[in-house]
């Protein structure tokens, strides 16, 4: 009985602590955007099953975040501007595709429950100009 009470107090304190963590502001690129769900990286299909599933799903509409990105960083512009802006706003670079080293990515993950997560994907040409740019926000503010 004592163990149950102690565990209850511990879990209550942990829950209170998690709910009362300060929420850091979202980067300007994602401020005000609603959750658009997980869209996935622009990676080649890893299997025939995944390829068939993508065909059945069909093309998806551009997300509000993707449109905002392309407005600020038009295709054909230097990728360095995108990379610098993402870095300044706290995005971390990562490799989104294990089966495609040409896809580049950056992510901003919220530290607390109420903060959004955002992912940006791009590809560049030999002159390091943007030829593809996409992104999504996975949780609402």
Coordinates of N, CA, C and O in Angstrom, one line a residue:
X1 N 0.8 -1.2 0.0 CA 0.0 0.0 0.0 C 0.9 1.3 0.0 O 0.6 2.2 -0.7
X2 N 1.9 1.3 0.8 CA 2.8 2.4 0.9 C 3.5 2.6 -0.5 O 3.7 3.7 -0.9
X3 N 3.9 1.5 -1.1 CA 4.6 1.6 -2.4 C 3.7 2.2 -3.4 O 4.1 3.0 -4.2
X4 N 2.4 1.9 -3.4 CA 1.4 2.5 -4.3 C 1.3 4.0 -4.1 O 1.2 4.7 -5.1
X5 N 1.2 4.4 -2.9 CA 1.1 5.8 -2.6 C 2.3 6.6 -3.0 O 2.3 7.6 -3.6
X6 N 3.5 6.0 -2.7 CA 4.8 6.6 -3.1 C 4.9 6.7 -4.6 O 5.2 7.8 -5.2
X7 N 4.5 5.6 -5.3 CA 4.5 5.7 -6.8 C 3.5 6.7 -7.3 O 3.8 7.4 -8.3
X8 N 2.4 6.8 -6.7 CA 1.4 7.8 -7.1 C 1.9 9.2 -7.0 O 1.7 10.0 -7.8
X9 N 2.6 9.5 -5.9 CA 3.1 10.8 -5.6 C 4.3 11.1 -6.7 O 4.3 12.2 -7.2
X10 N 5.1 10.1 -6.9 CA 6.1 10.3 -7.9 C 5.6 10.6 -9.3 O 6.0 11.5 -10.0
X11 N 4.6 9.8 -9.7 CA 4.0 10.0 -11.0 C 3.3 11.4 -11.1 O 3.3 12.1 -12.1
X12 N 2.6 11.8 -10.0 CA 1.9 13.1 -10.0 C 2.9 14.2 -10.1 O 2.7 15.2 -10.8
X13 N 4.0 14.1 -9.4 CA 5.1 15.1 -9.4 C 5.7 15.2 -10.8 O 5.9 16.3 -11.3
X14 N 5.9 14.1 -11.4 CA 6.5 14.0 -12.7 C 5.5 14.6 -13.8 O 5.9 15.4 -14.6
X15 N 4.3 14.3 -13.7 CA 3.3 14.9 -14.6 C 3.2 16.4 -14.4 O 3.1 17.1 -15.4
X16 N 3.2 16.9 -13.2 CA 3.1 18.3 -12.9 C 4.3 19.0 -13.5 O 4.2 20.0 -14.2
X17 N 5.5 18.4 -13.3 CA 6.7 19.0 -13.9 C 6.7 19.0 -15.4 O 7.1 20.0 -16.0
X18 N 6.2 18.0 -16.0 CA 6.2 18.0 -17.5 C 5.2 19.0 -18.0 O 5.4 19.6 -19.1
X19 N 4.1 19.2 -17.4 CA 3.1 20.2 -17.8 C 3.5 21.6 -17.6 O 3.0 22.5 -18.2
X20 N 4.4 21.8 -16.7 CA 4.8 23.2 -16.3 C 6.2 23.6 -16.8 O 6.7 24.5 -16.4
X21 N 6.7 22.9 -17.8 CA 7.9 23.2 -18.4 C 7.7 24.5 -19.3 O 6.6 24.5 -20.0
X22 N 8.6 25.4 -19.4 CA 8.3 26.6 -20.2 C 8.3 26.1 -21.7 O 9.1 25.3 -22.1
X23 N 7.4 26.7 -22.4 CA 7.3 26.4 -23.9 C 8.1 27.5 -24.6 O 7.9 28.6 -24.5
X24 N 9.1 27.0 -25.4 CA 9.9 27.9 -26.1 C 9.2 28.3 -27.4 O 8.4 27.5 -28.0
X25 N 9.4 29.5 -27.9 CA 8.7 29.9 -29.1 C 9.1 29.1 -30.3 O 10.3 28.7 -30.4
X26 N 8.2 28.9 -31.2 CA 8.5 28.1 -32.4 C 9.3 29.0 -33.3 O 9.2 30.3 -33.3
X27 N 10.1 28.4 -34.2 CA 10.9 29.3 -35.2 C 9.9 30.0 -36.0 O 8.8 29.6 -36.3
X28 N 10.4 31.2 -36.5 CA 9.5 32.0 -37.4 C 9.0 31.3 -38.6 O 7.9 31.6 -39.0
X29 N 9.8 30.4 -39.1 CA 9.3 29.6 -40.3 C 8.0 28.8 -40.0 O 7.3 28.6 -41.0
X30 N 7.8 28.4 -38.8 CA 6.7 27.5 -38.5 C 5.6 28.2 -37.6 O 4.6 27.6 -37.3
X31 N 5.9 29.4 -37.2 CA 5.0 30.1 -36.3 C 3.6 30.2 -36.9 O 3.5 30.6 -38.1
X32 N 2.6 29.9 -36.2 CA 1.2 30.0 -36.6 C 0.7 28.9 -37.5 O -0.4 28.9 -37.9
X33 N 1.5 27.9 -37.9 CA 1.1 26.8 -38.7 C 0.5 25.7 -37.9 O 1.0 25.4 -36.8
X34 N -0.6 25.2 -38.4 CA -1.3 24.1 -37.7 C -0.6 22.7 -38.1 O 0.2 22.7 -39.1
X35 N -0.9 21.7 -37.4 CA -0.4 20.4 -37.7 C -0.9 19.9 -39.0 O -2.1 20.0 -39.3
X36 N 0.0 19.4 -39.8 CA -0.4 18.9 -41.1 C -0.2 17.4 -41.2 O -0.4 16.8 -42.2
X37 N 0.2 16.8 -40.1 CA 0.4 15.4 -40.1 C 1.8 15.0 -40.6 O 2.5 15.8 -41.2
X38 N 2.2 13.8 -40.4 CA 3.5 13.3 -40.9 C 3.4 13.0 -42.4 O 2.6 12.2 -42.8
X39 N 4.2 13.7 -43.2 CA 4.1 13.4 -44.6 C 5.3 12.5 -45.1 O 5.1 11.9 -46.2
X40 N 6.3 12.4 -44.4 CA 7.4 11.5 -44.8 C 8.4 12.2 -45.6 O 8.1 13.2 -46.3
X41 N 9.6 11.7 -45.7 CA 10.7 12.3 -46.5 C 10.5 11.9 -47.9 O 9.9 10.9 -48.2
X42 N 11.1 12.6 -48.8 CA 11.0 12.3 -50.3 C 12.0 11.3 -50.7 O 12.8 11.4 -51.6
X43 N 12.0 10.2 -50.0 CA 12.9 9.1 -50.2 C 12.4 8.1 -51.3 O 11.2 7.9 -51.4
X44 N 13.2 7.4 -52.0 CA 12.8 6.4 -52.9 C 12.1 5.3 -52.1 O 12.4 5.0 -50.9
X45 N 11.1 4.6 -52.7 CA 10.5 3.5 -52.0 C 11.5 2.4 -51.7 O 12.4 2.1 -52.5
X46 N 11.4 1.8 -50.5 CA 12.3 0.8 -50.0 C 11.9 -0.6 -50.4 O 12.7 -1.5 -50.3
X47 N 10.7 -0.7 -50.9 CA 10.2 -2.1 -51.2 C 9.0 -1.9 -52.3 O 8.5 -0.8 -52.4
X48 N 8.7 -3.0 -52.9 CA 7.6 -3.0 -53.8 C 6.3 -2.7 -53.1 O 5.4 -2.0 -53.6
X49 N 6.1 -3.2 -51.9 CA 4.9 -2.9 -51.1 C 4.8 -1.4 -50.8 O 3.7 -0.8 -51.0
X50 N 5.9 -0.7 -50.5 CA 5.9 0.7 -50.2 C 5.6 1.5 -51.6 O 4.9 2.5 -51.6
X51 N 6.2 1.0 -52.6 CA 5.9 1.6 -53.9 C 4.4 1.5 -54.3 O 3.9 2.5 -54.8
X52 N 3.8 0.4 -54.1 CA 2.4 0.2 -54.4 C 1.5 1.1 -53.5 O 0.5 1.7 -54.0
X53 N 1.9 1.2 -52.2 CA 1.1 2.0 -51.3 C 1.2 3.5 -51.7 O 0.2 4.2 -51.7
X54 N 2.3 3.9 -52.2 CA 2.4 5.3 -52.7 C 1.6 5.6 -53.9 O 0.9 6.6 -54.1
X55 N 1.5 4.6 -54.8 CA 0.7 4.7 -56.0 C -0.8 4.8 -55.6 O -1.5 5.6 -56.2
X56 N -1.2 4.0 -54.7 CA -2.6 4.0 -54.3 C -3.0 5.3 -53.6 O -4.1 5.8 -53.7
X57 N -2.0 5.9 -52.8 CA -2.3 7.1 -52.1 C -2.4 8.3 -53.1 O -3.2 9.2 -52.9
X58 N -1.6 8.2 -54.1 CA -1.6 9.3 -55.1 C -0.9 10.5 -54.7 O -0.3 10.5 -53.5
X59 N -0.8 11.5 -55.5 CA -0.1 12.7 -55.1 C -0.8 13.4 -54.0 O -2.1 13.4 -53.8
X60 N -0.1 14.1 -53.1 CA -0.7 14.8 -52.0 C -0.5 16.3 -52.3 O 0.4 16.7 -52.9
X61 N -1.4 17.1 -51.7 CA -1.4 18.5 -51.9 C -0.2 19.1 -51.1 O 0.2 18.5 -50.1
X62 N 0.3 20.2 -51.5 CA 1.4 20.8 -50.8 C 0.9 21.3 -49.4 O -0.2 21.8 -49.3
X63 N 1.8 21.2 -48.5 CA 1.5 21.7 -47.1 C 1.6 23.2 -47.1 O 2.4 23.8 -47.9
X64 N 1.0 23.8 -46.1 CA 1.2 25.3 -45.9 C 2.7 25.6 -45.6 O 3.2 26.6 -46.0
X65 N 3.3 24.7 -44.9 CA 4.7 24.9 -44.6 C 5.6 24.8 -45.8 O 6.5 25.7 -46.0
X66 N 5.3 23.9 -46.7 CA 6.1 23.7 -47.9 C 5.9 25.0 -48.8 O 6.8 25.5 -49.4
X67 N 4.6 25.5 -48.9 CA 4.4 26.7 -49.7 C 5.1 27.9 -49.1 O 5.7 28.7 -49.8
X68 N 5.2 28.0 -47.7 CA 5.9 29.1 -47.1 C 7.4 29.0 -47.4 O 8.0 30.0 -47.6
X69 N 7.9 27.8 -47.3 CA 9.3 27.6 -47.6 C 9.7 28.0 -49.0 O 10.6 28.7 -49.3
X70 N 8.8 27.6 -50.0 CA 9.1 27.9 -51.4 C 8.9 29.3 -51.7 O 9.5 29.9 -52.6
X71 N 8.1 30.0 -50.9 CA 7.9 31.5 -51.1 C 9.2 32.2 -50.7 O 9.6 33.1 -51.3
X72 N 9.7 31.8 -49.5 CA 10.9 32.4 -49.0 C 12.2 32.0 -49.7 O 13.1 32.7 -49.8
X73 N 12.2 30.7 -50.1 CA 13.4 30.2 -50.8 C 13.0 29.5 -52.1 O 12.8 28.3 -52.2
X74 N 12.8 30.3 -53.1 CA 12.3 29.8 -54.4 C 13.3 28.7 -55.0 O 14.5 28.8 -54.8
X75 N 12.7 27.8 -55.7 CA 13.6 26.8 -56.4 C 14.5 27.6 -57.4 O 14.1 28.6 -58.0
X76 N 15.7 27.2 -57.4 CA 16.7 27.9 -58.2 C 17.6 28.8 -57.4 O 18.6 29.3 -57.9
X77 N 17.2 29.1 -56.2 CA 18.0 30.0 -55.3 C 19.1 29.2 -54.6 O 19.0 28.0 -54.5
X78 N 20.1 29.9 -54.1 CA 21.2 29.2 -53.4 C 20.7 28.4 -52.2 O 20.0 29.0 -51.4
X79 N 21.1 27.2 -52.0 CA 20.7 26.4 -50.9 C 21.4 26.9 -49.6 O 20.8 26.6 -48.5
X80 N 22.5 27.6 -49.7 CA 23.1 28.2 -48.5 C 22.2 29.1 -47.7 O 22.2 29.1 -46.5
X81 N 21.3 29.8 -48.4 CA 20.4 30.7 -47.7 C 19.4 30.0 -46.9 O 19.1 30.3 -45.7
X82 N 18.9 28.9 -47.4 CA 18.0 28.0 -46.7 C 18.7 27.4 -45.5 O 18.2 27.4 -44.4
X83 N 19.9 26.8 -45.7 CA 20.6 26.2 -44.7 C 20.9 27.1 -43.5 O 20.8 26.8 -42.4
X84 N 21.3 28.4 -43.9 CA 21.7 29.4 -42.9 C 20.4 29.8 -42.1 O 20.5 29.9 -40.8
X85 N 19.3 30.0 -42.7 CA 18.1 30.4 -42.1 C 17.6 29.3 -41.1 O 17.2 29.5 -40.0
X86 N 17.7 28.0 -41.6 CA 17.3 26.9 -40.7 C 18.2 26.8 -39.5 O 17.7 26.6 -38.4
X87 N 19.5 27.0 -39.7 CA 20.4 26.9 -38.6 C 20.2 28.0 -37.6 O 20.2 27.8 -36.4
X88 N 19.9 29.2 -38.0 CA 19.7 30.4 -37.1 C 18.4 30.1 -36.3 O 18.3 30.6 -35.2
X89 N 17.5 29.4 -36.9 CA 16.2 29.2 -36.1 C 16.2 27.9 -35.3 O 15.1 27.6 -34.8
X90 N 17.3 27.3 -35.2 CA 17.4 26.1 -34.3 C 17.1 24.8 -35.0 O 17.0 23.8 -34.3
X91 N 17.0 24.7 -36.3 CA 16.8 23.4 -36.9 C 18.2 22.7 -36.9 O 19.2 23.3 -37.0
X92 N 18.1 21.4 -36.8 CA 19.3 20.5 -36.9 C 19.3 19.8 -38.2 O 18.3 19.2 -38.6
X93 N 20.4 19.7 -38.8 CA 20.6 19.0 -40.1 C 20.6 17.5 -39.8 O 21.1 17.0 -38.8
X94 N 20.0 16.7 -40.7 CA 20.0 15.2 -40.6 C 19.9 14.6 -42.0 O 19.5 15.3 -43.0
X95 N 20.2 13.4 -42.1 CA 20.0 12.7 -43.4 C 18.7 11.9 -43.4 O 18.5 11.0 -42.7
X96 N 17.7 12.4 -44.2 CA 16.4 11.8 -44.1 C 16.2 10.5 -44.8 O 15.3 9.7 -44.4
X97 N 17.1 10.2 -45.7 CA 16.9 8.9 -46.5 C 18.1 8.0 -46.4 O 19.2 8.4 -46.9
X98 N 17.9 6.8 -45.8 CA 19.0 5.9 -45.8 C 19.4 5.4 -47.2 O 20.5 4.9 -47.4
X99 N 18.4 5.4 -48.1 CA 18.6 4.9 -49.4 C 18.8 5.9 -50.5 O 18.7 5.7 -51.7
X100 N 19.1 7.2 -50.1 CA 19.3 8.3 -51.0 C 20.1 9.4 -50.3 O 19.6 10.2 -49.6
X101 N 21.4 9.4 -50.6 CA 22.3 10.4 -50.0 C 22.2 11.8 -50.6 O 22.7 12.8 -50.0
X102 N 21.4 11.9 -51.7 CA 21.2 13.3 -52.3 C 20.1 14.1 -51.6 O 20.0 15.3 -51.9
X103 N 19.3 13.4 -50.8 CA 18.2 14.1 -50.1 C 18.8 14.7 -48.8 O 19.5 14.0 -48.1
X104 N 18.5 16.0 -48.6 CA 19.0 16.7 -47.4 C 17.8 17.0 -46.5 O 16.7 17.2 -47.0
X105 N 18.1 17.2 -45.2 CA 17.0 17.5 -44.3 C 17.4 18.2 -43.1 O 18.6 18.3 -42.7
X106 N 16.4 18.9 -42.5 CA 16.6 19.6 -41.2 C 15.3 19.4 -40.4 O 14.2 19.3 -41.0
X107 N 15.5 19.3 -39.1 CA 14.3 19.2 -38.3 C 14.4 20.1 -37.0 O 15.5 20.4 -36.6
X108 N 13.2 20.5 -36.6 CA 13.1 21.2 -35.3 C 12.1 20.4 -34.5 O 11.0 20.3 -34.9
X109 N 12.6 20.0 -33.4 CA 11.7 19.2 -32.5 C 11.4 19.9 -31.3 O 12.3 20.4 -30.6
X110 N 10.1 20.0 -31.0 CA 9.7 20.6 -29.7 C 10.2 19.8 -28.5 O 10.3 18.6 -28.6
X111 N 10.6 20.5 -27.5 CA 11.1 19.9 -26.3 C 10.0 19.5 -25.4 O 10.1 18.6 -24.5
X112 N 8.8 20.1 -25.5 CA 7.7 19.8 -24.7 C 6.5 19.3 -25.5 O 6.4 19.5 -26.7
X113 N 5.5 18.8 -24.8 CA 4.3 18.2 -25.5 C 3.6 19.2 -26.4 O 3.2 18.9 -27.5
X114 N 3.5 20.5 -26.0 CA 2.7 21.4 -26.8 C 3.4 22.1 -27.9 O 2.9 22.9 -28.7
X115 N 4.7 21.8 -28.1 CA 5.5 22.4 -29.1 C 5.4 21.6 -30.4 O 5.4 20.4 -30.4
X116 N 5.4 22.3 -31.5 CA 5.4 21.6 -32.8 C 6.7 20.9 -33.2 O 7.8 21.3 -32.7
X117 N 6.7 19.9 -34.0 CA 7.8 19.4 -34.7 C 7.8 19.8 -36.2 O 6.7 19.8 -36.7
X118 N 8.9 20.1 -36.8 CA 8.9 20.5 -38.2 C 10.0 19.8 -38.9 O 11.1 19.7 -38.3
X119 N 9.8 19.4 -40.1 CA 10.8 18.8 -41.0 C 10.9 19.5 -42.3 O 9.8 19.8 -42.9
X120 N 12.1 19.7 -42.8 CA 12.3 20.3 -44.1 C 13.2 19.3 -44.9 O 14.2 18.8 -44.4
X121 N 12.8 19.2 -46.2 CA 13.6 18.3 -47.1 C 13.9 19.1 -48.4 O 13.1 19.8 -48.9
X122 N 15.1 18.9 -48.9 CA 15.5 19.6 -50.1 C 16.5 18.8 -50.9 O 17.2 17.9 -50.3
X123 N 16.7 19.1 -52.1 CA 17.7 18.6 -53.0 C 18.3 19.7 -53.8 O 17.7 20.8 -54.0
X124 N 19.6 19.5 -54.1 CA 20.3 20.6 -54.8 C 20.9 20.1 -56.1 O 21.2 18.9 -56.2
X125 N 21.2 21.0 -57.0 CA 21.9 20.6 -58.3 C 23.4 20.8 -58.1 O 23.8 21.2 -57.0
X126 N 24.2 20.5 -59.1 CA 25.7 20.6 -58.9 C 26.1 22.0 -58.5 O 27.2 22.2 -57.9
X127 N 25.3 23.0 -58.8 CA 25.7 24.4 -58.5 C 25.2 24.8 -57.1 O 25.2 26.0 -56.7
X128 N 24.6 23.8 -56.4 CA 24.1 24.0 -55.0 C 22.9 25.0 -55.0 O 22.7 25.7 -54.1
X129 N 22.1 24.9 -56.0 CA 20.8 25.6 -56.1 C 19.7 24.6 -55.8 O 19.8 23.4 -56.1
X130 N 18.7 25.1 -55.2 CA 17.5 24.3 -54.8 C 16.8 23.8 -56.0 O 16.4 24.6 -56.9
X131 N 16.6 22.5 -56.1 CA 15.7 21.9 -57.2 C 14.5 21.2 -56.6 O 13.6 20.8 -57.4
X132 N 14.5 21.0 -55.3 CA 13.3 20.4 -54.6 C 13.3 21.0 -53.2 O 14.3 21.1 -52.6
X133 N 12.1 21.3 -52.7 CA 11.9 21.8 -51.3 C 10.6 21.4 -50.8 O 9.5 21.7 -51.5
X134 N 10.5 20.8 -49.7 CA 9.3 20.4 -49.1 C 9.4 20.4 -47.6 O 10.5 20.4 -47.0
X135 N 8.3 20.3 -46.9 CA 8.3 20.2 -45.4 C 7.0 20.0 -44.9 O 5.9 20.1 -45.5
X136 N 6.9 19.7 -43.6 CA 5.7 19.5 -42.9 C 5.8 19.8 -41.4 O 6.9 19.7 -40.8
X137 N 4.7 20.1 -40.7 CA 4.7 20.4 -39.3 C 3.8 19.2 -38.7 O 2.7 19.0 -39.3
X138 N 4.3 18.6 -37.7 CA 3.6 17.4 -37.2 C 2.7 17.6 -35.9 O 1.9 16.8 -35.6
X139 N 2.9 18.7 -35.3 CA 2.0 19.0 -34.1 C 1.6 20.5 -34.1 O 2.5 21.3 -34.5
X140 N 0.4 20.8 -33.7 CA 0.0 22.2 -33.7 C 0.6 22.9 -32.4 O 0.9 22.3 -31.5
X141 N 0.7 24.2 -32.5 CA 1.2 25.0 -31.4 C 0.1 25.1 -30.3 O -1.0 25.0 -30.6

